[in-house]
C-alpha positions in Angstrom: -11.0 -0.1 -9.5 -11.2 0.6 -13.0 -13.2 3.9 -13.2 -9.9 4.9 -10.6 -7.7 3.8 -12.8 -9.6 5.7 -16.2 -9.9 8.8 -13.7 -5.8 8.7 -13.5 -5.2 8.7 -16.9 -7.9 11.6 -17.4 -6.8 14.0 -14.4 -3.0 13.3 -16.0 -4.7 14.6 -19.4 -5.9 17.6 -17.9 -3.1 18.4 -15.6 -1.0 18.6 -18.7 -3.3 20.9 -20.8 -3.5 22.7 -17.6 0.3 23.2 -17.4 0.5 24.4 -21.3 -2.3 26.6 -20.8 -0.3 28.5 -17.9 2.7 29.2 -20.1 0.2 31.3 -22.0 -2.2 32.9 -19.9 -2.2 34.0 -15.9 -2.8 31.4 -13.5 -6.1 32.9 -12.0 -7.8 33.2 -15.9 -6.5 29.9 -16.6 -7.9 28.1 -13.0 -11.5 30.4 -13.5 -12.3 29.5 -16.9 -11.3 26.0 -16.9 -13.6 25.8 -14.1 -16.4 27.6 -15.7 -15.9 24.7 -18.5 -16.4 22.4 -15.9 -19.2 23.5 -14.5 -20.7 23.8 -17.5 -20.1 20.1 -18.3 -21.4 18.6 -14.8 -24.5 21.3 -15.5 -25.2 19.5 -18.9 -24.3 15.8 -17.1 -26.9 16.1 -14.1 -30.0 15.7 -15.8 -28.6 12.5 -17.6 -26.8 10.9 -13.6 -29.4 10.6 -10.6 -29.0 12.6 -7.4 -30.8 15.0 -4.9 -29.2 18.2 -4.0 -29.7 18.6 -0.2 -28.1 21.5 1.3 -25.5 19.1 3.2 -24.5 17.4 -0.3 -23.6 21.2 -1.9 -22.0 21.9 1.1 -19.9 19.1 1.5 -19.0 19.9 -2.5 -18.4 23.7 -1.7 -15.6 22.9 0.6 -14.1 20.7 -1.3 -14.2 23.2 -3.9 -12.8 25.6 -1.5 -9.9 23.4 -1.3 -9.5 22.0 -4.5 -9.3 25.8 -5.9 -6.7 26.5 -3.7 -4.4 23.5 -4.8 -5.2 23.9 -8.8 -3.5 27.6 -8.0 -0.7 26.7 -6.7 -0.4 23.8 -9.5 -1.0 25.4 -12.0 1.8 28.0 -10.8 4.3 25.0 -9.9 3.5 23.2 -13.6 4.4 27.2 -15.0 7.5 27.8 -13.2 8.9 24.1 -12.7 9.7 21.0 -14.6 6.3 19.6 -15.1 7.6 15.7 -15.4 8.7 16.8 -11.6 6.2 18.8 -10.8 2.9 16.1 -11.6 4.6 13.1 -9.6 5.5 15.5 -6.3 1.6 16.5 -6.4 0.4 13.2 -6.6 2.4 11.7 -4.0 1.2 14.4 -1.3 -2.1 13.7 -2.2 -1.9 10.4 -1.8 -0.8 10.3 1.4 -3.5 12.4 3.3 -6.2 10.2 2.1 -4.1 7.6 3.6 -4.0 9.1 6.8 -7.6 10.1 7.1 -8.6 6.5 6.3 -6.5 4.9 9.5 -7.6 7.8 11.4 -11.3 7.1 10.5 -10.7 3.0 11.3 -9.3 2.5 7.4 -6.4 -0.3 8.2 -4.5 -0.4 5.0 -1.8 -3.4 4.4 2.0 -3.0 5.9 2.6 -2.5 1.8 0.6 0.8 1.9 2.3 1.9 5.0 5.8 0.9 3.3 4.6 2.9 -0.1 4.2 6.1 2.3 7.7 6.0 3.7 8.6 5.8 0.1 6.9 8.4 -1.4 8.7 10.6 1.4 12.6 9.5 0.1 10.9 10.1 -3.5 10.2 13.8 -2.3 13.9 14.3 -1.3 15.3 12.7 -4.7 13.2 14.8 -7.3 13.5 18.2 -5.2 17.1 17.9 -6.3 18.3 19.4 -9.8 21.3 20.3 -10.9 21.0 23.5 -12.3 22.7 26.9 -11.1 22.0 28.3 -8.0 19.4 30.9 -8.9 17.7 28.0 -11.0 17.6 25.9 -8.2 16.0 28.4 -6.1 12.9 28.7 -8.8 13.1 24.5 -8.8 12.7 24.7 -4.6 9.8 26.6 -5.3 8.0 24.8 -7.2 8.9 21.6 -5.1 7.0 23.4 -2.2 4.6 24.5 -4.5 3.7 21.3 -5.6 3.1 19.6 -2.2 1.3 21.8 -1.0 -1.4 21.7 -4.2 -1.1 18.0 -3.5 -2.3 18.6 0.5 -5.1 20.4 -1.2 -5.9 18.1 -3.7 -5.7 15.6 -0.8 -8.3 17.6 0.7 -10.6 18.1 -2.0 -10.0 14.1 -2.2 -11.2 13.7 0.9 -13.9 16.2 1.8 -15.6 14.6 -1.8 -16.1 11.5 0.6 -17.8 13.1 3.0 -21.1 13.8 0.9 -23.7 11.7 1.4 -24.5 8.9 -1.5 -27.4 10.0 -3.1 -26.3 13.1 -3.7 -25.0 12.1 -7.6 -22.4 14.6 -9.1 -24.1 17.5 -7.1 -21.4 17.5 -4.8 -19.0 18.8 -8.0 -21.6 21.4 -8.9 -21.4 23.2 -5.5 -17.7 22.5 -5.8 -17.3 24.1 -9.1 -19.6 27.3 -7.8 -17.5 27.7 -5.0 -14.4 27.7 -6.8 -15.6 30.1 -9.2 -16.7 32.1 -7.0 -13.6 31.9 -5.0 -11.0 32.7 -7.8 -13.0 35.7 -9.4 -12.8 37.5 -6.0 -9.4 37.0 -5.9 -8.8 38.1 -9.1 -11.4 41.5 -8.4 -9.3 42.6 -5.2 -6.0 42.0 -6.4 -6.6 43.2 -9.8 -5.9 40.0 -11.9 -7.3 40.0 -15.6 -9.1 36.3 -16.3 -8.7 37.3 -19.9 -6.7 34.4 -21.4 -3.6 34.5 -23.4 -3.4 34.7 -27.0 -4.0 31.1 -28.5 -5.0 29.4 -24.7 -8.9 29.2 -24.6 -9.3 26.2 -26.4 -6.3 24.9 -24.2 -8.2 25.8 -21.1 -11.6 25.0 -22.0 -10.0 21.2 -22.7 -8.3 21.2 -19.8 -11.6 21.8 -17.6 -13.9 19.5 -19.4 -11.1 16.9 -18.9 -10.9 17.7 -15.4 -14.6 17.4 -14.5 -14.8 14.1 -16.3 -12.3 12.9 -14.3 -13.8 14.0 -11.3 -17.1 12.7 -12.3 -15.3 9.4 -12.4 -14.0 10.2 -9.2 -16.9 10.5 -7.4 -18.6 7.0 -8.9 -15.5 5.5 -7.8 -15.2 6.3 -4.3 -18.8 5.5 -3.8 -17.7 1.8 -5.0 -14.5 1.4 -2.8 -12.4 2.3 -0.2 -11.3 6.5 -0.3 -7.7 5.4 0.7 -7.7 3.2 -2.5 -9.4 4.9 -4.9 -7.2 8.3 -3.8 -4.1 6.8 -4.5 -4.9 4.7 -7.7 -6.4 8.3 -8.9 -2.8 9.4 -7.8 -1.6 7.7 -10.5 -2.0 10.3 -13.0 1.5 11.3 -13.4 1.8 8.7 -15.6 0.1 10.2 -18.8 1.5 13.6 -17.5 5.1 12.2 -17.7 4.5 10.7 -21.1 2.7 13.7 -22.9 5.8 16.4 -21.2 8.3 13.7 -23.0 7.0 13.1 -25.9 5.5 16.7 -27.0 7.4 19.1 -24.8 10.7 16.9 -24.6 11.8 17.3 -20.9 14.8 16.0 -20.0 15.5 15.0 -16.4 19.1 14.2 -14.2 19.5 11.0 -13.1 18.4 11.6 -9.1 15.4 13.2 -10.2 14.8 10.3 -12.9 15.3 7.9 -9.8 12.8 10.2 -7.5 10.4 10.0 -10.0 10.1 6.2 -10.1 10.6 6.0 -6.4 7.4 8.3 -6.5 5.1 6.5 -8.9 6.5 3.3 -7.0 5.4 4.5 -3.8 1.8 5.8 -5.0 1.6 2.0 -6.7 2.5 0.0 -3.5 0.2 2.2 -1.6 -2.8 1.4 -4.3 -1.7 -2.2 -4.5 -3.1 -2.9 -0.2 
């Protein structure tokens, strides 16, 4: 479980060069060029990692792209208009939890523990989505509380239609994914008229951000090969961890004391789940 554990710590990286790089540029330019930097990483990675790239492989990788597009949007948005120390663990605990259910509905039987760590993570939910700023700012904060799980049920998704590819397919499954996604987020920026043209000072932000991201998927995709998905999700759901750090110590976020106590509840939850 240690290329899980590496992949948490990288995916918290990137999440939080992610969430700079929205407070300077739109979320659509920030989510297409980070993943043009990705796939120009897994390009220059697939001569060097063995695989074959049958059709069901790329397409296995397309919808997960599909979905995983869709949750780094809403993110991304969440991370730019909420508290991102809140924002990260909320994600990851939604995440978590469908991988979870897809592996006991697929014969997965995960420890009482796990199941406990579930129940958890859905009082942690209820703790964090409450602040205790002014009305109008707490209407923003609800937002992003929604925001965030649903990205996490995509990132769940992308978690788990990863899974599906066969073996031998290598890291091709992340180049159809990274294609797709592409592909997806330009036309959604060409019909509703979105500029992908970063913000002043953000490109090297973003192109981090994506490299970073496709490492960790990279990672990701060795590591569920090598384990159980329901594990490997949730120990990869652990990457709040190096987001929470990084937003204290550079961006100095402060917290109230529920959402302090949600926030452990959360990471608690994720670790009892990852500890079956």
């Amino acid at each position: 479980m240690v290329l899980a554990t590496v992949c948490a710590v990288v995916y918290g990286t990137a999440d939080f060069f992610g969430g700079l790089a929205t407070r300077r540029s739109r979320v659509l330019a920030v989510v297409v060029l980070s993943q043009t930097a990705g796939l120009v990483m897994v390009v220059a990675l697939l001569p060097f990692l063995p695989g074959t790239p049958t059709i069901k492989t790329l397409a296995w990788g397309m919808a997960a792209g599909v979905s995983g597009s869709v949750a780094l949007v809403l993110f991304y948005r969440a991370l730019a208009t909420g508290v991102m120390s809140v924002v990260a663990p909320l994600t990851a605990t939604a995440s978590a939890i469908l991988p979870v259910l897809f592996g006991l509905a697929t014969g997965e039987r995960p420890e009482p523990v796990a199941l406990g760590g579930v129940v958890l993570a859905l009082l942690a939910v209820l703790l964090v989505s409450r602040g205790s700023s002014p009305a109008a700012t707490a209407g923003r904060s609800y937002g992003s509380v929604l925001t965030s799980l649903a990205a996490g049920a995509g990132f769940g998704g992308f978690f788990i239609l990863i899974s599906q590819a066969p073996e031998g397919g290598g890291i091709w499954p992340l180049f159809g994914a990274r294609l797709a996604s592409i592909t997806l987020i330009a036309l959604l920026a060409l019909f509703t008229g979105r500029t992908l043209r970063p913000g002043p000072g953000a490109c090297h932000i973003i192109v981090v951000a994506g490299a970073l991201d496709m490492i960790a998927n990279v990672l990701f995709v060795f590591a569920q090969q090598r384990g159980l998905l329901s594990l490997v999700a949730v120990l990869v759901s652990l990457y709040p961890a190096s987001t929470l750090l990084l937003a204290r110590y550079v961006l100095g976020e402060r917290l109230n004391t529920v959402q302090v106590v949600g926030i452990g509840f959360t990471l608690a939850a994720v670790a009892l789940i990852a500890a079956s």
